[in-house]
Each structure stands twice: as C-alpha cells, then as structure tokens.
Coordinates of C-alpha atoms in Angstrom, one line a residue:
M24 CA -15.3 -8.7 9.8
E25 CA -18.2 -7.6 12.0
G26 CA -18.0 -8.9 15.6
S27 CA -14.4 -10.1 15.4
V28 CA -11.4 -8.4 16.9
V29 CA -9.6 -6.2 14.3
V30 CA -5.8 -6.3 14.3
D31 CA -4.1 -3.0 15.0
F32 CA -1.8 -1.8 12.2
S33 CA -0.8 1.3 14.2
G34 CA 2.9 2.1 14.5
T35 CA 5.9 3.4 12.7
W36 CA 7.2 0.9 10.2
K37 CA 10.5 0.6 8.4
M38 CA 11.0 -1.5 5.3
K39 CA 13.2 -4.5 5.5
S40 CA 12.7 -5.9 2.0
S41 CA 11.2 -5.0 -1.3
E42 CA 10.7 -7.2 -4.4
N43 CA 9.6 -6.1 -7.9
F44 CA 9.1 -2.4 -7.2
E45 CA 10.8 -1.3 -10.4
E46 CA 8.9 -4.0 -12.4
L47 CA 5.6 -2.7 -10.9
L48 CA 6.5 0.9 -12.1
K49 CA 7.4 -0.5 -15.5
A50 CA 4.0 -2.3 -15.7
L51 CA 2.3 1.0 -15.0
G52 CA 4.2 2.7 -17.9
V53 CA 6.5 4.9 -15.8
N54 CA 9.5 6.0 -17.9
V55 CA 13.0 4.7 -17.0
F56 CA 14.2 8.1 -15.7
L57 CA 11.3 8.4 -13.2
R58 CA 11.6 4.8 -12.3
K59 CA 15.2 5.2 -11.2
I60 CA 14.3 8.2 -9.1
A61 CA 11.4 6.5 -7.5
V62 CA 13.3 3.3 -6.8
A63 CA 16.1 5.3 -5.1
A64 CA 13.7 7.5 -3.2
A65 CA 11.5 4.6 -2.1
S66 CA 14.4 2.4 -0.9
K67 CA 13.9 3.5 2.7
P68 CA 10.4 4.7 3.2
S69 CA 9.1 5.5 6.7
V70 CA 5.4 4.5 7.2
E71 CA 3.3 5.9 10.0
I72 CA 0.0 4.2 10.5
T73 CA -2.7 5.3 13.0
Q74 CA -5.8 3.2 13.4
Q75 CA -9.1 3.7 15.2
G76 CA -11.4 0.7 14.8
E77 CA -11.7 0.1 11.1
T78 CA -10.4 3.6 10.1
L79 CA -6.7 3.8 9.1
S80 CA -4.5 6.7 8.3
I81 CA -1.3 5.9 6.5
Q82 CA 1.5 8.4 5.9
T83 CA 4.5 7.2 3.8
S84 CA 7.6 9.4 3.7
T85 CA 10.5 9.1 1.3
S86 CA 13.3 11.5 0.5
V87 CA 11.3 12.8 -2.5
R88 CA 7.7 13.0 -1.3
T89 CA 5.2 12.2 1.5
T90 CA 1.9 10.7 0.7
H91 CA -1.1 10.4 3.0
V92 CA -4.2 8.4 2.7
S93 CA -7.1 7.8 5.2
F94 CA -9.9 5.2 4.7
T95 CA -12.4 3.1 6.5
V96 CA -12.5 -0.6 5.6
G97 CA -15.7 -1.4 3.8
Q98 CA -16.1 2.2 2.3
S99 CA -14.8 3.3 -1.0
F100 CA -12.5 6.4 -1.1
N101 CA -10.4 8.3 -3.7
E102 CA -6.6 7.9 -3.8
T103 CA -3.8 8.2 -6.2
T104 CA -2.1 5.2 -7.7
V105 CA 1.7 4.8 -7.2
D106 CA 2.2 6.3 -10.7
G107 CA 0.0 9.4 -9.9
R108 CA -3.4 8.5 -11.4
L109 CA -6.7 9.2 -9.6
C110 CA -8.6 6.1 -8.7
T111 CA -11.5 4.9 -6.5
S112 CA -10.4 2.3 -4.0
F113 CA -12.5 -0.2 -2.1
P114 CA -10.8 -1.8 0.9
K115 CA -12.2 -4.9 2.6
W116 CA -11.2 -7.5 5.1
E117 CA -10.0 -10.6 3.4
T118 CA -9.1 -12.2 6.7
D119 CA -9.0 -10.8 10.3
R120 CA -5.4 -9.8 9.6
K121 CA -5.5 -8.8 6.0
I122 CA -7.0 -5.9 4.1
T123 CA -7.4 -6.1 0.3
C124 CA -8.1 -3.1 -1.9
E125 CA -9.3 -3.1 -5.5
Q126 CA -8.6 0.2 -7.4
T127 CA -10.6 1.5 -10.3
L128 CA -9.2 4.3 -12.5
Q129 CA -11.4 7.4 -12.6
K130 CA -10.4 8.1 -16.1
G131 CA -8.0 6.8 -18.8
E132 CA -6.7 3.4 -19.4
G133 CA -4.2 1.3 -17.5
P134 CA -3.6 -2.1 -15.9
K135 CA -5.8 -3.3 -13.1
T136 CA -4.3 -2.2 -9.8
S137 CA -4.8 -3.3 -6.2
W138 CA -3.0 -3.5 -2.9
T139 CA -3.1 -5.6 0.3
R140 CA -1.8 -5.0 3.8
E141 CA -1.4 -7.9 6.1
L142 CA -0.1 -8.3 9.7
T143 CA 1.8 -11.5 10.2
N144 CA 1.8 -13.6 13.4
D145 CA 5.4 -12.5 14.0
G146 CA 4.4 -8.8 13.8
E147 CA 5.6 -7.9 10.3
L148 CA 3.5 -5.8 7.9
I149 CA 3.4 -7.2 4.3
L150 CA 2.3 -4.7 1.6
T151 CA 1.6 -6.0 -1.9
M152 CA 0.9 -3.8 -4.8
S153 CA -0.3 -5.3 -8.1
A154 CA -0.5 -3.9 -11.6
G155 CA -1.8 -6.4 -14.1
D156 CA 0.1 -9.6 -13.4
V157 CA 3.1 -7.9 -11.7
V158 CA 3.2 -8.0 -7.9
C159 CA 5.5 -6.0 -5.7
T160 CA 5.9 -7.2 -2.2
R161 CA 7.3 -5.1 0.6
V162 CA 7.9 -6.3 4.1
Y163 CA 8.0 -3.9 7.1
E164 CA 8.9 -4.2 10.7
R165 CA 7.8 -1.9 13.6
E166 CA 10.5 0.6 14.7

C-alpha cells in the first residue's frame, strides 16, 4: 500500500474468542491426542506484536510453547505452519487494515494454508488461519 498510512498492529493482545481451531488442526492431519493438547494450550495465548513501518515481529506464547515470526509485508519469508511444517509465506496488504499471507509448503503434501491479520475499526485484531476449506477465526483485544 505504497503512499498510504499503514495501521499499527503493535501491542500485547489477549484472545477473546476462537472458532474452529480444533477443526483446523484436524484438516491439517494432526492426531487427536496432539489436537487436545494444542487446543488446551492455545486457549489463552498471549500475542506480542511490534511493528516498524511494514515490518512486523509477532511472538505468540502459550503454556506449551512460544513461537516467533518476523516479516516485512511484500517480501516472502520462511515460517512453520501451525502443525510444524516448513513453508514459504508471502504477506501482502489486502486493504490498508488487513494483511493476507499465502503459504507454500517447502516439501511434502498437505492442504493449502494461509492466514490473515486485520485491525478492525473498533481496535480488535482478527486472525484467520485456513487449511483447505476450513477457516479458524480468532479475535484479540489489546491488553
């Protein structure tokens, strides 16, 4: 979005709702035992985002693990899918308030995955994660 004002995703975010997370893991082929652990662990994630211009750094902490990813919108980068597979991701501005990111597996087979992050007018952060035709939606608010 050259020339336009970029929204600031910076802050510490707490999740207020989550839909279809277990269904997303199931679509990715995660076994039932690991799904139950992941769903319990990810029920209250803390998300810390720092942003400088179009570069974002996102740290997500749960009771089981902490993940960290940094990227610049418009440049591909390597990350790990929610089920632990390496992929190449390409984030881009869909609107001046929403980043969409297509993921391509570096090896192996699996459903097409992607994510979006959008800042709403009332200050909520909406994260969607997709695997095939299953979409998980998580809504966060700033702490």
